[in-house]
Amino acid sequence: MTDSRDWAEPLRQVHIFKHLTTAEADRLLALAERLTYRDGEVLFREGDPRARLLLIRRGRVALTRVDVYGDSRPVTTLVRGDLLGEGMMIGESVHSTTATAATETEVVFLHRDRVRAFVGADDGLEKRMLQSLLAEVVGRCDQLMFRTSGVVHAFSTGLTRTEHDLLGDGQVQAEAYFGLQTLRALSNFEIGGGRLNAYPNLIKALAMVKKACAFANRDCGALAPDVAQAIADAADEVIAGKLHDYFVVDMLQGGAGTSTNMNANEVLANRALELLGAEKGDYERVHPNNHVNCSQSTNDVYPSALKLGMILSSERLVESVKQLVAAIDAKAVEFGEVVKMGRTQLQDAVPMTLGQEFHAFATSLRQELAGLCRARDDLRTLNLGGTAIGTGLNTPKGYRERAIQRLREVTGLELSLASDLIEATQDTQAFVMFSAALKSLAIKLSKICSDLRLLSSGPRAGLGEINLPPRQPGSSIMPGKVNPVIPEVVNQVAYRVIGNDLAVALAADAGQLQLNVMEPVIAASILESLKILANAVVTLRRNCVEGIVANVDQCRRFVENSIGLVTALVPVLGYGIATSVAAEALASGQSVAEVLRGRGLLTDDIAARLAPERMIEPD
């Protein structure tokens, strides 16, 4: 093949063509084309026929899918060497995602019609290609099984490689990017089933820390430039969403997070080896401890990554709460003229508007959001470079300052180095305060949802001042019943977050001397709270708040029949007479106005004072 066609050579490595002869591959590659897409340009859209097999040579491609609400949601990001459109080999399939260039991107592609012409009537050739495709699909299903169960691959090749650690030799599946220490953790900590890959932002944060440390070590002369770059390139792939299936250790683990750190070290080491043209497990070239973990300890990497992961995970929660506040504000405006009864201790109080009630909900959530953001800022102070206990043992001169600066560059975040690394290594108070802010937000959300359930109770035997949008049949036995399922689930999420906060507090209290070994349960608790809170806020807005309708007449009836109106007459009639009027109205079933008329007390001034609209915003 001439130099002018070298750009097509990577297609030889595509799994579909694995069993082609050299001559067959030459003929196929001659049919290849290439194309460059600008940043933001669409390669194909969801629902388009799969007409091309595309291999990324340079750049990144973001895959998105339209969700049930009609919004575009991210699926994954593909990078150099990734393949798109394999389904063109199977019938008349269509794309299940939309692919958009996230940077300027160059692809090599084969058109479906050309591949079909290449195969022609050669059933044997087509069979070999489909067999290769099937093997790839089975392998991916195998990875998914491993991701969720942690058990040995059921359909792997069966090949293994030998690795060695402190406890001796062990066998690792040849396909795996993790290593022996990860396998030991899988055996030791089969606890909650919540694996690292359930929290992609934590994995991204780990990769960001490792990339920053690799560059800092290169800058200080502790790592060869090619090794540091390979580690950084592997980290970039993980940051983009690749290889997450191999981050499989349980979130709950002994060892203060060592298993999590080593899982990351092994995945990055093995991918870096591939990028350098070596085999997985060839740790002489790139070693999980000697190179990926150079100048580091779990005790500074793990808490630093946890803080970054929490900051990254909080972005969705913060944005979701802002959108919820905006939706509640919109309802406050919509309900601005709807007069209703306010209540204290679930008893009639004085009139207000439904708009005022919803505006108070929004104000409450704004306050919580401000508190959450303040607590999040405390997570920006890291102990990176402190290594084992904060003394910086085994780090080259200038490393810690370079590491934090490199991490700022990698993350784009304003991060700072703790002034006392020994104190910062043992202290978990930033986690405590952040968890407390999440708990406080959860309590406010739960209170609002409880109010929505009360206000919508009925439809005929409750308050019935508002209607929540019906989301599903409410009973398997009672026809026509519809329950407030969305506020109910948010209440339950709040209870879980409150429980998680207690776990964080107890774990923080359990820290001893120079390290808190209970950080894994702190991580699991806070990251779960962030995840479920964000999901709950989104569903509360979309499936409940935006569809709330006011029952104007019902609200007005409650106001007109309430004895709470008499409160406005205290300055005129005095507390004693007003109390007597209220008691008579309650006993007789008459309205306050009717009792006053019967006593000859209903003057124009008093009638004006009884107007609910005047009570809502008194002079």
Coordinates of C-alpha atoms in Angstrom, one line a residue:
M1 CA 0.0 0.0 0.0
T2 CA 1.4 3.4 -0.9
D3 CA 2.1 6.2 1.6
S4 CA -0.9 8.1 0.3
R5 CA -3.2 5.4 1.8
D6 CA -1.5 4.9 5.1
W7 CA -4.4 6.7 6.8
A8 CA -6.5 3.6 6.1
E9 CA -4.1 1.1 7.7
P10 CA -5.8 1.3 11.2
L11 CA -8.8 -0.5 9.6
R12 CA -6.8 -3.7 9.5
Q13 CA -7.0 -3.8 13.3
V14 CA -10.8 -3.5 13.4
H15 CA -12.3 -6.6 14.9
I16 CA -14.8 -7.2 12.1
F17 CA -11.9 -7.7 9.7
K18 CA -9.8 -9.8 12.1
H19 CA -10.1 -13.0 10.0
L20 CA -9.5 -11.5 6.6
T21 CA -6.5 -12.6 4.6
T22 CA -3.9 -10.0 3.8
A23 CA -5.1 -9.8 0.2
E24 CA -8.7 -9.5 1.3
A25 CA -7.8 -6.7 3.7
D26 CA -5.8 -4.9 1.0
R27 CA -8.9 -5.0 -1.3
L28 CA -11.2 -3.7 1.4
L29 CA -8.9 -0.9 2.6
A30 CA -8.7 0.3 -1.0
L31 CA -12.4 1.1 -0.7
A32 CA -11.9 3.3 2.4
E33 CA -12.5 7.0 2.5
R34 CA -11.6 9.7 5.1
L35 CA -13.3 12.8 6.3
T36 CA -12.7 15.6 8.8
Y37 CA -15.5 17.0 10.9
R38 CA -15.5 20.5 12.5
D39 CA -16.1 20.8 16.2
G40 CA -19.9 20.6 16.7
E41 CA -20.6 19.0 13.4
V42 CA -22.9 16.0 13.4
L43 CA -21.6 12.7 12.0
F44 CA -25.0 11.0 12.1
R45 CA -28.3 11.4 13.9
E46 CA -30.4 9.1 16.1
G47 CA -32.7 7.2 13.7
D48 CA -30.5 7.6 10.6
P49 CA -29.8 4.3 8.7
R50 CA -26.5 2.8 9.6
A51 CA -24.7 3.3 6.3
R52 CA -21.0 3.7 7.3
L53 CA -18.5 2.0 9.5
L54 CA -16.4 4.8 11.0
L55 CA -13.0 4.6 12.8
I56 CA -11.8 7.7 14.7
R57 CA -8.2 8.6 13.8
R58 CA -8.1 11.9 15.6
G59 CA -10.3 13.9 17.9
R60 CA -13.4 13.0 20.1
V61 CA -17.0 12.2 19.2
A62 CA -19.8 12.6 21.8
L63 CA -22.8 10.2 21.6
T64 CA -26.1 11.5 22.8
R65 CA -29.6 10.0 23.0
V66 CA -33.0 11.7 23.3
D67 CA -34.6 10.6 26.6
V68 CA -38.3 10.1 27.4
Y69 CA -38.7 13.8 28.1
G70 CA -37.4 14.8 24.7
D71 CA -34.1 16.1 26.0
S72 CA -30.7 15.1 24.6
R73 CA -28.7 13.2 27.2
P74 CA -25.0 12.2 27.0
V75 CA -24.3 8.5 26.5
T76 CA -20.5 8.4 26.1
T77 CA -17.5 10.0 24.4
L78 CA -15.4 8.1 21.9
V79 CA -11.8 8.8 21.1
R80 CA -9.0 7.7 18.8
G81 CA -9.3 4.0 17.8
D82 CA -13.0 3.8 18.6
L83 CA -15.5 2.4 16.1
L84 CA -19.0 3.6 15.1
G85 CA -21.7 2.1 13.0
E86 CA -20.8 -1.6 13.3
G87 CA -24.6 -2.4 13.2
M88 CA -24.5 -1.7 9.4
M89 CA -23.4 -5.4 9.1
I90 CA -26.7 -6.5 10.6
G91 CA -29.8 -5.9 8.4
E92 CA -31.4 -2.5 7.9
S93 CA -30.6 -1.1 11.4
V94 CA -30.6 2.5 12.4
H95 CA -28.4 4.5 14.7
S96 CA -29.6 4.5 18.4
T97 CA -27.6 7.7 19.2
T98 CA -26.5 11.0 17.6
A99 CA -22.8 11.4 17.1
T100 CA -21.3 14.9 17.3
A101 CA -17.7 15.9 16.9
A102 CA -16.5 17.2 20.3
T103 CA -13.3 18.5 18.7
E104 CA -12.1 18.7 15.2
T105 CA -12.2 15.0 14.3
E106 CA -10.8 12.9 11.5
V107 CA -12.5 9.5 10.6
V108 CA -11.7 6.7 8.2
F109 CA -14.9 5.0 6.9
L110 CA -16.2 2.3 4.7
H111 CA -19.6 2.7 3.1
R112 CA -22.1 -0.1 3.6
D113 CA -22.7 -0.5 -0.1
R114 CA -19.0 -0.8 -0.8
V115 CA -18.6 -3.5 1.9
R116 CA -21.6 -5.4 0.4
A117 CA -20.0 -5.2 -3.0
F118 CA -16.7 -6.4 -1.5
V119 CA -18.4 -9.4 0.0
G120 CA -20.5 -10.1 -3.1
A121 CA -21.7 -13.7 -3.2
D122 CA -18.8 -15.0 -1.1
D123 CA -20.8 -16.6 1.8
G124 CA -17.6 -17.7 3.5
L125 CA -16.1 -14.2 3.6
E126 CA -19.4 -12.8 5.0
K127 CA -19.5 -15.6 7.6
R128 CA -15.9 -14.8 8.8
M129 CA -16.8 -11.1 9.2
L130 CA -20.0 -11.8 11.1
Q131 CA -18.2 -14.3 13.3
S132 CA -15.7 -11.6 14.3
L133 CA -18.6 -9.2 15.0
L134 CA -20.4 -11.7 17.1
A135 CA -17.2 -12.4 19.1
E136 CA -16.9 -8.7 19.8
V137 CA -20.6 -8.4 20.9
V138 CA -20.2 -11.4 23.2
G139 CA -17.1 -9.8 24.7
R140 CA -18.9 -6.6 25.4
C141 CA -21.8 -8.5 27.1
D142 CA -19.1 -10.3 29.1
Q143 CA -17.6 -7.0 30.2
L144 CA -21.1 -5.7 31.2
M145 CA -21.6 -8.9 33.3
F146 CA -18.3 -8.3 35.0
R147 CA -19.1 -4.7 35.6
T148 CA -22.3 -5.6 37.5
S149 CA -21.3 -8.8 39.1
G150 CA -17.6 -8.8 39.5
V151 CA -17.4 -12.5 38.7
V152 CA -14.9 -14.0 36.3
H153 CA -15.8 -13.6 32.7
A154 CA -18.1 -16.3 31.6
F155 CA -17.3 -16.1 27.9
S156 CA -13.7 -14.8 27.9
T157 CA -11.0 -16.4 25.9
G158 CA -9.9 -18.3 29.0
L159 CA -6.4 -16.9 28.5
T160 CA -4.6 -15.5 31.6
R161 CA -1.5 -13.6 32.5
T162 CA 0.5 -14.1 35.7
E163 CA 1.0 -11.1 37.9
H164 CA 2.9 -10.9 41.2
D165 CA 2.3 -8.8 44.4
L166 CA 3.1 -9.0 48.1
L167 CA 1.1 -12.2 48.6
G168 CA 2.6 -14.0 45.6
D169 CA 1.6 -14.9 42.1
G170 CA -1.9 -14.8 40.7
Q171 CA -3.8 -15.2 37.4
V172 CA -5.5 -12.3 35.8
Q173 CA -7.7 -12.6 32.7
A174 CA -5.7 -11.6 29.7
E175 CA -8.4 -9.2 28.4
A176 CA -8.6 -7.3 31.7
Y177 CA -7.1 -3.8 32.2
F178 CA -7.1 -4.2 36.0
G179 CA -4.6 -6.4 37.7
L180 CA -4.0 -8.8 40.6
Q181 CA -4.6 -6.3 43.4
T182 CA -8.0 -5.5 41.9
L183 CA -8.9 -9.2 41.8
R184 CA -7.9 -9.6 45.4
A185 CA -10.1 -6.7 46.4
L186 CA -13.0 -8.3 44.5
S187 CA -12.6 -11.4 46.5
N188 CA -12.2 -9.6 49.8
F189 CA -14.9 -6.9 49.5
E190 CA -18.0 -8.4 48.0
I191 CA -20.1 -6.1 50.2
G192 CA -22.7 -3.8 48.8
G193 CA -22.5 -4.4 45.1
G194 CA -22.1 -0.7 44.5
R195 CA -19.0 -0.6 42.3
L196 CA -16.7 2.3 41.3
N197 CA -18.2 2.4 37.8
A198 CA -21.6 3.3 39.3
Y199 CA -20.0 6.7 40.0
P200 CA -18.3 7.8 36.7
N201 CA -17.3 11.2 38.1
L202 CA -15.2 9.5 40.8
I203 CA -13.4 7.5 38.1
K204 CA -12.9 10.7 36.1
A205 CA -11.5 12.4 39.2
L206 CA -9.1 9.6 39.9
A207 CA -7.9 9.8 36.3
M208 CA -7.5 13.6 36.6
V209 CA -5.4 13.2 39.7
K210 CA -3.2 10.5 38.1
K211 CA -2.7 12.7 35.0
A212 CA -1.7 15.7 37.0
C213 CA 0.7 13.6 39.1
A214 CA 2.3 12.1 36.0
F215 CA 3.0 15.5 34.6
A216 CA 4.3 16.8 38.0
N217 CA 6.6 13.8 38.2
R218 CA 7.8 14.4 34.7
D219 CA 8.5 18.1 35.5
C220 CA 10.5 17.0 38.6
G221 CA 12.4 14.3 36.7
A222 CA 10.9 11.4 38.5
L223 CA 9.2 9.9 35.4
A224 CA 10.5 9.5 31.9
P225 CA 8.6 11.8 29.5
D226 CA 7.3 9.0 27.3
V227 CA 6.0 7.1 30.3
A228 CA 4.4 10.2 31.8
Q229 CA 2.7 11.0 28.5
A230 CA 1.4 7.4 28.1
I231 CA -0.1 7.6 31.6
A232 CA -1.6 11.0 30.8
D233 CA -3.0 9.7 27.5
A234 CA -4.6 6.7 29.2
A235 CA -6.0 9.0 31.8
D236 CA -7.5 11.2 29.1
E237 CA -9.4 8.2 27.7
V238 CA -10.8 7.4 31.2
I239 CA -11.8 11.0 31.6
A240 CA -13.6 10.7 28.3
G241 CA -15.5 7.7 29.6
K242 CA -13.5 4.8 28.3
L243 CA -12.4 1.7 30.4
H244 CA -14.9 2.4 33.2
D245 CA -16.1 -1.2 33.0
Y246 CA -12.7 -2.2 34.6
F247 CA -13.2 0.0 37.7
V248 CA -14.9 -2.8 39.6
V249 CA -14.0 -2.8 43.2
D250 CA -16.8 -2.3 45.8
M251 CA -17.2 1.2 47.1
L252 CA -17.3 -0.2 50.6
Q253 CA -13.8 -1.6 51.4
G254 CA -11.2 -1.8 54.1
G255 CA -7.8 -0.3 53.6
A256 CA -8.8 3.4 53.5
G257 CA -9.4 3.3 49.7
T258 CA -6.2 1.4 48.8
S259 CA -8.2 -1.0 46.5
T260 CA -9.7 2.0 44.7
N261 CA -6.4 3.6 44.2
M262 CA -4.8 0.3 42.9
N263 CA -7.7 -0.4 40.6
A264 CA -7.0 3.0 39.0
N265 CA -3.2 2.4 39.0
E266 CA -3.6 -1.0 37.2
V267 CA -6.1 0.2 34.6
L268 CA -4.0 3.2 33.7
A269 CA -0.7 1.2 33.7
N270 CA -2.1 -1.5 31.3
R271 CA -3.7 1.0 29.0
A272 CA -0.4 3.1 29.0
L273 CA 1.4 -0.1 28.1
E274 CA -0.8 -0.6 25.1
L275 CA -0.3 2.9 24.0
L276 CA 3.5 2.3 24.1
G277 CA 3.1 -0.9 22.0
A278 CA 3.6 -3.3 24.9
E279 CA 1.4 -6.0 26.3
K280 CA -0.8 -5.8 29.4
G281 CA 1.0 -6.9 32.5
D282 CA 4.4 -5.9 31.1
Y283 CA 5.0 -3.8 34.2
E284 CA 8.8 -3.4 33.7
R285 CA 7.8 -0.6 31.2
V286 CA 4.9 1.0 33.1
H287 CA 4.3 -0.3 36.7
P288 CA 1.1 0.5 38.7
N289 CA 3.0 1.4 41.8
N290 CA 6.4 2.6 40.5
H291 CA 5.1 4.8 37.7
V292 CA 1.4 5.5 37.9
N293 CA 1.5 5.9 41.7
C294 CA 4.9 7.6 41.7
S295 CA 5.2 10.2 44.5
Q296 CA 1.7 9.3 45.7
S297 CA -0.1 7.4 48.5
T298 CA -3.7 6.3 48.7
N299 CA -3.8 8.7 51.7
D300 CA -3.4 11.8 49.5
V301 CA -4.8 10.5 46.1
Y302 CA -8.0 9.0 47.4
P303 CA -9.4 12.0 49.4
S304 CA -8.3 14.4 46.7
A305 CA -10.1 12.3 44.1
L306 CA -13.1 12.0 46.4
K307 CA -13.4 15.8 46.7
L308 CA -13.0 16.3 42.9
G309 CA -15.6 13.6 42.3
M310 CA -18.0 15.2 44.6
I311 CA -17.5 18.6 43.0
L312 CA -18.0 17.1 39.6
S313 CA -21.1 15.2 40.7
S314 CA -22.6 18.3 42.4
E315 CA -22.8 20.2 39.2
R316 CA -25.9 18.2 38.0
L317 CA -27.5 18.6 41.4
V318 CA -26.9 22.4 41.5
E319 CA -28.2 22.9 38.0
S320 CA -31.2 20.7 38.7
V321 CA -32.1 22.7 41.9
K322 CA -31.8 25.9 39.9
Q323 CA -34.2 24.6 37.3
L324 CA -36.6 23.4 40.1
V325 CA -36.5 26.8 41.7
A326 CA -37.3 28.4 38.3
A327 CA -40.3 26.1 37.8
I328 CA -41.6 26.9 41.3
D329 CA -41.1 30.6 40.7
A330 CA -43.2 30.3 37.5
K331 CA -46.0 28.6 39.5
A332 CA -45.8 31.4 42.1
V333 CA -46.4 33.9 39.4
E334 CA -49.2 31.8 37.9
F335 CA -50.9 31.4 41.3
G336 CA -50.3 35.0 42.3
E337 CA -54.0 35.9 42.4
V338 CA -55.3 32.6 43.9
V339 CA -56.5 33.5 47.4
K340 CA -56.4 30.7 49.9
M341 CA -56.2 30.0 53.7
G342 CA -52.9 29.8 55.4
R343 CA -52.5 27.2 58.1
T344 CA -50.5 26.8 61.3
Q345 CA -50.5 23.5 63.3
L346 CA -52.8 22.3 60.4
Q347 CA -55.4 24.7 61.7
D348 CA -56.9 27.8 59.9
A349 CA -54.7 30.8 60.2
V350 CA -55.0 33.8 58.0
P351 CA -55.4 34.3 54.2
M352 CA -52.6 34.3 51.7
T353 CA -52.2 33.5 48.1
L354 CA -51.1 30.2 46.6
G355 CA -48.5 32.2 44.8
Q356 CA -47.0 33.4 48.1
E357 CA -46.9 29.8 49.3
F358 CA -45.0 28.7 46.2
H359 CA -42.7 31.7 46.4
A360 CA -41.7 30.7 49.9
F361 CA -40.9 27.2 48.6
A362 CA -38.6 28.7 46.0
T363 CA -36.9 31.1 48.5
S364 CA -36.3 28.1 50.8
L365 CA -34.5 26.2 48.1
R366 CA -32.4 29.2 47.1
Q367 CA -31.1 29.4 50.6
E368 CA -30.3 25.7 50.6
L369 CA -28.5 26.0 47.2
A370 CA -26.4 28.9 48.6
G371 CA -25.4 26.8 51.6
L372 CA -24.6 23.8 49.4
C373 CA -22.3 25.9 47.2
R374 CA -20.5 27.3 50.3
A375 CA -19.9 23.8 51.6
R376 CA -18.7 22.6 48.2
D377 CA -16.0 25.4 48.2
D378 CA -14.4 23.7 51.2
L379 CA -13.8 20.6 49.0
R380 CA -11.4 22.6 46.8
T381 CA -8.6 22.4 49.4
L382 CA -6.5 19.2 48.9
N383 CA -3.7 17.3 50.6
L384 CA -2.2 16.1 47.3
G385 CA 1.6 15.6 47.8
G386 CA 1.3 14.7 51.4
T387 CA 1.7 11.0 50.6
A388 CA 1.3 8.7 53.6
I389 CA 0.6 11.0 56.6
G390 CA 1.2 14.5 55.2
T391 CA 5.0 14.7 55.5
G392 CA 5.5 14.3 51.7
L393 CA 7.7 11.3 52.1
N394 CA 9.1 10.0 48.7
T395 CA 8.2 13.1 46.7
P396 CA 10.8 15.1 44.8
K397 CA 11.5 18.7 45.6
G398 CA 8.7 21.0 44.3
Y399 CA 6.4 18.1 43.5
R400 CA 3.4 19.1 45.6
E401 CA 3.2 22.6 44.2
R402 CA 3.6 21.3 40.6
A403 CA 1.0 18.6 41.3
I404 CA -1.7 21.0 42.5
Q405 CA -0.9 23.4 39.6
R406 CA -1.2 20.6 37.1
L407 CA -4.4 19.5 38.7
R408 CA -5.8 23.0 38.3
E409 CA -4.9 22.8 34.6
V410 CA -6.5 19.3 34.1
T411 CA -9.7 20.1 35.9
G412 CA -10.2 23.8 35.2
L413 CA -11.1 24.3 38.9
E414 CA -9.7 26.7 41.5
L415 CA -7.9 24.2 43.8
S416 CA -5.5 24.9 46.6
L417 CA -3.0 23.0 48.7
A418 CA -3.8 22.7 52.4
S419 CA -1.5 24.8 54.6
D420 CA -1.0 21.8 57.0
L421 CA -0.8 18.6 55.0
I422 CA -0.6 16.4 58.2
E423 CA -3.8 17.9 59.5
A424 CA -5.5 17.7 56.1
T425 CA -4.6 14.0 55.7
Q426 CA -6.4 13.1 59.0
D427 CA -9.3 15.6 58.8
T428 CA -12.6 14.8 57.1
Q429 CA -14.6 17.8 58.3
A430 CA -15.0 19.1 54.7
F431 CA -16.9 15.9 53.9
V432 CA -19.0 16.3 57.1
M433 CA -20.0 19.8 56.2
F434 CA -20.8 19.0 52.6
S435 CA -22.9 16.0 53.7
A436 CA -24.7 18.2 56.2
A437 CA -25.6 20.6 53.4
L438 CA -27.0 17.8 51.3
K439 CA -29.0 16.7 54.3
S440 CA -30.3 20.2 54.8
L441 CA -31.4 20.4 51.2
A442 CA -33.0 17.0 51.5
I443 CA -35.0 18.1 54.5
K444 CA -36.3 21.2 52.7
L445 CA -37.3 19.2 49.7
S446 CA -39.0 16.6 51.9
K447 CA -41.0 19.4 53.7
I448 CA -42.1 20.9 50.4
C449 CA -43.2 17.5 49.1
S450 CA -45.1 16.8 52.3
D451 CA -46.9 20.1 51.8
L452 CA -47.7 19.2 48.2
R453 CA -49.2 15.9 49.3
L454 CA -51.3 17.7 51.9
L455 CA -52.5 20.5 49.6
S456 CA -53.4 17.9 46.9
S457 CA -55.1 15.5 49.3
G458 CA -58.5 14.3 48.2
P459 CA -59.9 14.5 45.6
R460 CA -63.1 15.0 47.6
A461 CA -62.2 14.2 51.2
G462 CA -59.0 16.2 51.6
L463 CA -57.8 19.8 51.1
G464 CA -57.8 19.6 47.3
E465 CA -56.4 23.1 46.8
I466 CA -54.1 21.9 44.1
N467 CA -54.0 19.0 41.6
L468 CA -50.8 17.2 41.0
P469 CA -50.4 15.7 37.5
P470 CA -51.5 12.1 37.5
R471 CA -48.6 9.8 36.8
Q472 CA -49.8 6.3 37.2
P473 CA -52.8 4.3 38.6
G474 CA -52.7 4.4 42.3
S475 CA -54.2 1.2 43.5
S476 CA -54.6 -2.4 42.4
I477 CA -57.9 -2.6 44.2
M478 CA -59.5 0.9 44.2
P479 CA -60.6 2.0 40.8
G480 CA -59.9 5.6 39.9
K481 CA -57.4 6.2 42.7
V482 CA -54.3 8.3 41.8
N483 CA -51.5 8.8 44.4
P484 CA -48.9 11.6 44.8
V485 CA -46.1 9.2 43.8
I486 CA -43.6 11.8 42.8
P487 CA -43.6 13.7 46.2
E488 CA -43.6 10.3 47.9
V489 CA -40.4 9.2 46.2
V490 CA -38.7 12.5 46.9
N491 CA -39.6 12.0 50.6
Q492 CA -38.0 8.6 50.6
V493 CA -34.9 9.9 48.8
A494 CA -34.6 12.6 51.6
Y495 CA -34.8 9.9 54.3
R496 CA -32.0 8.0 52.6
V497 CA -29.8 11.2 52.4
I498 CA -30.5 11.9 56.0
G499 CA -29.3 8.3 56.9
N500 CA -26.2 8.7 54.7
D501 CA -25.4 11.9 56.6
L502 CA -25.5 10.0 59.9
A503 CA -23.1 7.4 58.4
V504 CA -20.7 10.2 57.3
A505 CA -20.8 11.7 60.8
L506 CA -20.1 8.4 62.5
A507 CA -17.3 7.6 60.0
A508 CA -15.7 11.0 60.6
D509 CA -15.8 10.5 64.3
A510 CA -14.0 7.1 63.8
G511 CA -10.8 8.7 62.4
Q512 CA -7.7 7.8 64.5
L513 CA -4.4 9.7 64.7
Q514 CA -2.9 10.5 61.2
L515 CA -5.6 8.9 59.0
N516 CA -9.3 8.2 58.8
V517 CA -9.6 4.7 57.4
M518 CA -13.4 5.1 57.1
E519 CA -13.3 7.3 54.1
P520 CA -14.8 4.6 51.8
V521 CA -18.2 4.7 53.6
I522 CA -18.0 8.5 53.5
A523 CA -17.4 8.4 49.8
A524 CA -20.2 5.8 49.2
S525 CA -22.7 7.8 51.3
I526 CA -22.0 11.3 49.8
L527 CA -21.8 10.1 46.2
E528 CA -25.0 8.2 46.5
S529 CA -26.7 11.2 48.1
L530 CA -25.6 13.4 45.2
K531 CA -26.8 10.9 42.7
I532 CA -30.2 10.2 44.1
L533 CA -30.9 13.8 45.1
A534 CA -30.2 15.1 41.6
N535 CA -32.4 12.4 40.1
A536 CA -35.2 13.2 42.6
V537 CA -35.0 16.9 41.9
V538 CA -35.3 16.4 38.2
T539 CA -38.3 14.1 38.5
L540 CA -40.0 16.4 41.0
R541 CA -39.7 19.3 38.5
R542 CA -40.6 17.4 35.4
N543 CA -43.2 15.0 36.7
C544 CA -44.8 17.1 39.3
V545 CA -44.2 20.8 39.8
E546 CA -44.5 21.8 36.1
G547 CA -47.9 20.2 35.9
I548 CA -49.5 21.5 39.1
V549 CA -52.9 23.1 38.7
A550 CA -54.7 25.3 41.3
N551 CA -58.2 24.6 42.4
V552 CA -59.2 28.2 42.6
D553 CA -62.8 27.7 43.7
Q554 CA -61.9 25.3 46.4
C555 CA -59.2 27.7 47.8
R556 CA -61.8 30.5 47.8
R557 CA -64.4 28.4 49.6
F558 CA -62.0 27.6 52.4
V559 CA -61.2 31.3 52.9
E560 CA -64.8 32.4 53.0
N561 CA -65.8 29.7 55.5
S562 CA -62.8 30.1 57.7
I563 CA -63.1 31.6 61.2
G564 CA -59.4 32.7 60.8
L565 CA -60.7 35.9 59.1
V566 CA -61.7 37.2 62.5
T567 CA -58.0 37.8 63.3
A568 CA -58.1 40.9 61.2
L569 CA -60.7 42.4 63.6
V570 CA -58.6 42.2 66.8
P571 CA -57.3 45.8 66.4
V572 CA -60.9 47.1 66.1
L573 CA -63.1 44.8 68.3
G574 CA -60.4 43.6 70.7
Y575 CA -59.2 40.1 71.4
G576 CA -62.1 39.2 73.7
I577 CA -65.0 40.1 71.3
A578 CA -63.1 38.6 68.3
T579 CA -62.7 35.4 70.2
S580 CA -66.4 35.3 71.1
V581 CA -67.3 35.9 67.4
A582 CA -65.0 33.1 66.3
A583 CA -66.4 30.7 68.9
E584 CA -70.0 31.4 67.8
A585 CA -69.1 31.0 64.2
L586 CA -67.5 27.6 64.9
A587 CA -70.4 26.4 67.0
S588 CA -73.2 27.6 64.7
G589 CA -71.6 26.8 61.4
Q590 CA -72.1 30.4 60.3
S591 CA -69.5 32.5 58.6
V592 CA -67.8 35.3 60.6
A593 CA -69.6 37.9 58.5
E594 CA -73.0 36.3 59.4
V595 CA -72.2 36.3 63.1
L596 CA -71.1 39.9 63.0
R597 CA -74.3 40.9 61.1
G598 CA -76.4 39.1 63.6
R599 CA -74.7 41.1 66.4
G600 CA -75.0 44.4 64.5
L601 CA -71.2 44.8 64.2
L602 CA -70.8 44.5 60.4
T603 CA -69.9 48.1 59.5
D604 CA -68.4 49.1 56.2
D605 CA -65.0 49.4 57.9
I606 CA -65.2 45.9 59.4
A607 CA -66.5 44.4 56.1
A608 CA -63.5 45.9 54.4
R609 CA -61.2 44.5 57.0
L610 CA -62.7 41.0 56.4
A611 CA -61.7 41.2 52.7
P612 CA -59.1 38.4 52.2
E613 CA -57.2 40.4 49.5
R614 CA -56.6 43.1 52.1
M615 CA -55.2 40.6 54.6
I616 CA -52.7 39.1 52.1
E617 CA -50.7 42.3 52.0
P618 CA -51.8 44.5 54.9
D619 CA -50.9 48.2 55.0

